[in-house]
Coordinates of C-alpha atoms in Angstrom, one line a residue:
M1 CA -27.9 -28.1 7.8
L2 CA -28.7 -25.0 5.6
R3 CA -31.3 -23.5 7.6
R4 CA -29.0 -23.9 10.9
E5 CA -26.1 -22.2 8.9
A6 CA -28.3 -19.2 8.1
R7 CA -29.6 -19.1 11.3
L8 CA -26.2 -18.7 13.2
R9 CA -24.9 -16.3 10.6
R10 CA -28.2 -14.0 11.3
E11 CA -27.5 -14.1 14.9
Y12 CA -23.8 -13.3 14.5
L13 CA -24.6 -10.4 11.9
Y14 CA -27.3 -9.0 14.7
R15 CA -24.6 -9.1 17.7
R16 CA -22.0 -7.2 15.5
V17 CA -24.8 -4.8 14.7
Q18 CA -25.7 -4.3 18.3
E19 CA -21.8 -4.1 18.9
K20 CA -21.6 -1.4 16.4
K21 CA -24.4 0.5 18.2
Q22 CA -23.0 0.2 21.4
H23 CA -19.6 1.6 20.3
V24 CA -21.3 4.9 18.5
L25 CA -23.3 5.5 22.0
Q26 CA -20.1 5.1 24.1
E27 CA -18.0 7.6 21.8
K28 CA -21.0 9.8 22.3
K29 CA -20.9 9.5 26.3
L30 CA -17.1 9.9 26.0
R31 CA -17.2 13.2 24.1
L32 CA -20.2 14.7 26.5
Q33 CA -18.0 14.0 29.5
K34 CA -15.0 15.2 28.1
A35 CA -17.1 18.4 27.4
L36 CA -18.3 18.6 30.8
E37 CA -14.8 17.9 32.7
D38 CA -13.2 20.7 30.3
D39 CA -16.0 23.0 30.8
Q40 CA -16.2 23.3 27.4
P41 CA -19.5 23.6 25.0
I42 CA -21.1 20.5 24.2
P43 CA -20.6 19.2 20.9
T44 CA -23.3 20.0 18.4
E45 CA -23.8 16.6 17.6
V46 CA -24.6 14.9 21.1
R47 CA -27.0 18.4 22.2
R48 CA -30.2 16.6 21.3
E49 CA -29.2 13.5 23.5
A50 CA -27.0 15.7 26.0
L51 CA -29.7 14.8 28.9
T52 CA -30.2 11.1 28.3
L53 CA -26.3 10.3 27.7
H54 CA -25.5 12.5 31.0
R55 CA -28.2 10.0 33.1
A56 CA -26.8 7.1 31.3
L57 CA -23.1 8.3 32.5
E58 CA -24.1 7.9 35.9
F59 CA -24.2 4.2 35.8
D60 CA -21.4 3.6 33.8
G61 CA -17.8 2.5 35.5
A62 CA -15.1 0.1 36.0
G63 CA -15.8 -3.7 35.3
G64 CA -16.6 -4.1 31.7
E65 CA -13.0 -5.7 31.1
G66 CA -14.5 -9.0 30.0
V67 CA -17.1 -7.8 27.6
L68 CA -16.7 -9.8 24.7
S69 CA -16.6 -8.4 20.9
H70 CA -17.7 -10.2 17.6
Q71 CA -13.7 -10.7 17.2
D72 CA -13.8 -12.7 20.1
D73 CA -16.7 -14.6 18.7
E74 CA -14.6 -15.7 15.5
Y75 CA -11.8 -16.9 17.3
R76 CA -13.9 -18.2 20.5
W77 CA -12.3 -21.7 20.4
A78 CA -8.9 -20.8 19.2
G79 CA -6.5 -22.4 21.5
V80 CA -9.1 -25.0 22.5
E81 CA -9.1 -27.0 19.6
D82 CA -6.6 -27.5 16.6
P83 CA -7.4 -25.6 13.6
R84 CA -8.3 -27.5 10.2
I85 CA -7.0 -25.9 7.3
M86 CA -8.0 -26.6 3.4
I87 CA -5.4 -25.3 1.1
T88 CA -6.4 -24.9 -2.5
T89 CA -5.7 -22.7 -5.4
S90 CA -7.0 -20.8 -8.0
R91 CA -8.0 -22.7 -11.5
D92 CA -6.1 -24.4 -13.9
P93 CA -3.1 -23.9 -11.8
S94 CA 0.5 -24.3 -12.9
S95 CA 3.2 -27.0 -11.8
R96 CA 5.3 -24.3 -9.8
L97 CA 2.2 -23.0 -7.9
K98 CA 1.4 -26.8 -7.1
M99 CA 4.8 -27.1 -5.8
F100 CA 4.2 -23.8 -3.4
V101 CA 1.0 -25.5 -2.3
K102 CA 2.6 -28.7 -1.2
E103 CA 5.1 -26.4 0.6
L104 CA 2.2 -24.4 2.3
K105 CA 0.6 -27.6 3.5
L106 CA 4.2 -28.6 5.2
I107 CA 4.0 -25.3 7.0
F108 CA 0.5 -25.4 8.9
P109 CA 0.2 -28.6 10.9
G110 CA -2.7 -30.7 10.1
A111 CA -3.5 -28.9 6.8
T112 CA -5.1 -30.7 3.7
R113 CA -4.4 -29.5 0.1
M114 CA -7.3 -29.9 -2.4
N115 CA -7.4 -30.0 -6.2
R116 CA -9.4 -27.0 -7.5
G117 CA -11.1 -28.6 -10.3
R118 CA -14.2 -27.1 -11.6
H119 CA -15.6 -26.6 -8.2
E120 CA -17.3 -23.0 -7.3
M121 CA -16.3 -20.8 -4.7
G122 CA -19.7 -21.3 -2.9
A123 CA -19.6 -25.1 -3.1
L124 CA -16.3 -25.3 -1.8
V125 CA -16.8 -22.9 1.3
H126 CA -20.3 -24.8 2.1
A127 CA -18.1 -28.3 1.6
C128 CA -15.5 -26.9 4.3
K129 CA -18.2 -25.8 6.4
A130 CA -20.0 -29.1 6.8
N131 CA -16.6 -31.1 7.2
G132 CA -15.8 -28.5 10.1
V133 CA -13.0 -26.8 8.5
T134 CA -11.8 -23.7 10.3
D135 CA -9.8 -21.8 7.6
L136 CA -9.5 -21.9 3.8
L137 CA -6.4 -20.7 2.2
L138 CA -6.7 -19.6 -1.4
V139 CA -3.2 -19.2 -3.7
H140 CA -3.1 -17.2 -6.7
E141 CA -0.5 -17.0 -9.2
H142 CA 0.6 -14.8 -12.5
R143 CA 2.7 -16.7 -15.1
G144 CA 3.7 -19.5 -12.7
T145 CA 4.7 -17.4 -9.7
P146 CA 2.5 -17.2 -6.5
V147 CA 1.4 -13.6 -6.2
G148 CA -1.7 -13.7 -4.1
L149 CA -3.0 -15.9 -0.5
I150 CA -6.6 -15.2 1.0
V151 CA -7.2 -16.5 4.4
S152 CA -10.9 -16.5 4.7
H153 CA -11.9 -17.9 8.6
L154 CA -14.8 -19.9 8.8
P155 CA -17.8 -19.9 9.6
F156 CA -18.2 -16.2 9.9
G157 CA -15.1 -14.6 8.6
P158 CA -13.3 -12.4 8.3
T159 CA -11.1 -13.2 5.3
A160 CA -7.4 -11.1 4.7
Y161 CA -6.3 -10.4 1.3
F162 CA -2.5 -10.6 1.0
T163 CA -0.1 -9.9 -1.9
L164 CA 2.9 -12.1 -2.0
C165 CA 6.4 -11.3 -3.5
N166 CA 9.8 -12.6 -3.5
V167 CA 8.8 -16.2 -3.1
V168 CA 11.5 -18.5 -2.7
M169 CA 10.4 -22.0 -2.1
R170 CA 12.2 -25.3 -1.1
H171 CA 12.3 -26.8 -4.3
D172 CA 14.7 -24.1 -5.8
I173 CA 17.3 -24.7 -2.8
P174 CA 19.2 -27.7 -3.8
D175 CA 20.0 -30.4 -0.6
L176 CA 17.7 -28.9 1.9
G177 CA 16.7 -32.0 3.6
T178 CA 13.1 -32.8 5.1
A179 CA 11.1 -30.3 6.9
S180 CA 9.9 -30.9 10.6
E181 CA 6.6 -31.9 11.1
A182 CA 6.3 -30.9 14.9
L183 CA 4.3 -27.8 15.9
P184 CA 6.0 -24.4 15.6
H185 CA 6.6 -21.9 17.6
L186 CA 5.7 -18.4 16.2
I187 CA 7.3 -14.9 17.0
F188 CA 5.6 -11.9 15.5
H189 CA 7.8 -8.6 15.2
G190 CA 6.3 -5.2 14.6
F191 CA 2.5 -5.5 14.9
S192 CA 2.2 -3.1 17.6
S193 CA -1.2 -0.9 15.9
H194 CA -4.6 -2.0 16.6
L195 CA -4.8 -3.2 13.0
G196 CA -1.5 -5.0 13.3
Q197 CA -2.9 -7.2 16.3
R198 CA -5.8 -7.8 14.0
V199 CA -3.7 -9.2 11.5
S200 CA -1.4 -11.2 13.8
N201 CA -4.4 -12.9 15.7
I202 CA -5.8 -13.9 11.8
L203 CA -2.1 -15.6 11.1
R204 CA -1.4 -16.7 15.0
Y205 CA -4.9 -18.9 14.8
L206 CA -3.7 -20.8 11.6
F207 CA -1.4 -22.6 13.9
P208 CA -2.3 -25.4 16.8
V209 CA -0.2 -24.8 20.4
P210 CA 3.1 -26.1 20.1
K211 CA 4.5 -28.3 22.6
D212 CA 7.6 -27.0 25.2
D213 CA 10.5 -28.9 23.1
S214 CA 9.3 -28.2 19.7
H215 CA 12.5 -27.3 17.9
R216 CA 10.7 -25.7 14.9
V217 CA 9.9 -21.8 14.8
I218 CA 8.0 -19.5 12.5
T219 CA 8.9 -15.8 11.9
F220 CA 6.3 -13.1 11.2
A221 CA 8.3 -9.9 11.0
N222 CA 6.6 -6.7 9.8
Q223 CA 8.9 -3.6 8.4
D224 CA 7.2 -0.8 6.4
D225 CA 3.9 -3.0 6.3
Y226 CA 5.6 -5.9 4.4
I227 CA 5.2 -9.1 6.6
S228 CA 8.4 -11.3 6.0
F229 CA 7.6 -15.1 6.7
R230 CA 10.7 -16.9 8.0
H231 CA 10.7 -20.9 8.5
H232 CA 13.6 -22.3 10.8
V233 CA 14.7 -25.2 13.0
Y234 CA 17.2 -24.8 15.7
R235 CA 19.1 -27.1 17.5
K236 CA 21.6 -26.8 20.3
P237 CA 24.7 -28.5 20.5
D238 CA 25.8 -27.3 24.2
H239 CA 24.5 -24.9 26.7
N240 CA 25.8 -21.5 25.5
T241 CA 25.2 -22.1 21.7
V242 CA 22.3 -22.1 19.2
E243 CA 22.4 -23.0 15.8
L244 CA 19.6 -21.8 13.4
T245 CA 18.8 -23.4 9.9
E246 CA 16.4 -22.4 7.5
V247 CA 14.3 -24.7 5.7
G248 CA 11.8 -22.8 3.6
P249 CA 9.9 -21.4 1.8
R250 CA 10.4 -17.8 2.4
F251 CA 8.2 -14.8 0.8
E252 CA 6.9 -11.2 1.7
M253 CA 3.4 -10.6 2.5
K254 CA 1.6 -7.5 2.0
L255 CA -2.0 -6.6 3.5
Y256 CA -4.2 -4.8 1.2
M257 CA -7.9 -5.8 2.7
I258 CA -10.0 -7.2 5.5
R259 CA -13.7 -8.9 4.6
L260 CA -15.8 -9.3 7.6
G261 CA -17.7 -12.3 5.8
T262 CA -16.7 -15.6 3.8
L263 CA -15.3 -15.9 0.4
E264 CA -18.8 -16.9 -1.0
H265 CA -19.7 -13.7 0.4
E266 CA -17.4 -11.7 -1.3
A267 CA -19.8 -9.0 -3.1
T268 CA -21.8 -8.1 0.0
A269 CA -19.6 -8.6 3.0
D270 CA -18.5 -5.2 4.5
V271 CA -15.0 -4.0 4.3
E272 CA -13.3 -3.7 7.7
W273 CA -10.1 -2.3 6.1
R274 CA -8.6 -1.7 2.9
W275 CA -5.5 -0.2 1.8
H276 CA -5.6 2.9 -0.6
P277 CA -2.3 3.1 -2.5
Y278 CA -2.9 6.2 -4.4
T279 CA -3.3 8.6 -1.9
H280 CA -1.0 11.2 -1.1
T281 CA 0.1 10.0 2.1
A282 CA 0.1 6.6 1.4
R283 CA 3.8 6.1 1.3
K284 CA 4.5 7.8 4.3
R285 CA 2.2 5.9 6.3
T286 CA 2.5 2.7 8.0
F287 CA -0.9 0.9 9.3
L288 CA 0.4 -2.6 11.1
S289 CA 3.4 -0.7 13.4
I290 CA 2.9 2.7 15.6

């Protein structure tokens, strides 16, 4: 089992490296083609390979719409098989964090909650892979308040790191009633950039495909790179009226890093994207939307 897992990871990393080389080569071809079409000098960084690239341009053309990338390889079974999610916490969780994890388990259909105990992260990830778990969710806290959420897709990644704020749990709202366990419809708003599409895919594939008659709705609304999570159920008293009821919990998420690997390879995995809050333009820029 360990040898097979190591071989599959080597094959995955090899495909990703080859894809990166092809991407760099394609960029050089496009720069050379643009210079030739505009009758401009050839850029200095592609002059040595200009003749080779020009010959390769003759064979380039339309018809590459179905080419797969490593991101497609990560979610190749999405929509075909229902995700299996494992939710756990940091060590020695408080009672409030345990309540929040119970509510997260109600959000994701078919999710399993596990007490962290003294399990190390490497052994935890290996156990999840051996049992067919597709995503591992890890929740962190500070003085009883949930402040961090890590979503790690198995077996090869990616791993997304979120900061949580303004958490309002179902336990804080009296007389809320029971939560629906139907498969939810998903609404994603404001994820228009390339990074936004990447984040929406990471979150979307945590949920199975719902049925048409489901009355449960989960919303991820992005505004200024803060993702607002809302959970509603609706009913239609008549043909012209829709009553929307929030069933909780609610919180805001802020993405600060995406790694191309799982949690046990955290020290060696490549960083796909990282938020740099201390640059001069950090407050003015938005990354998840155009």
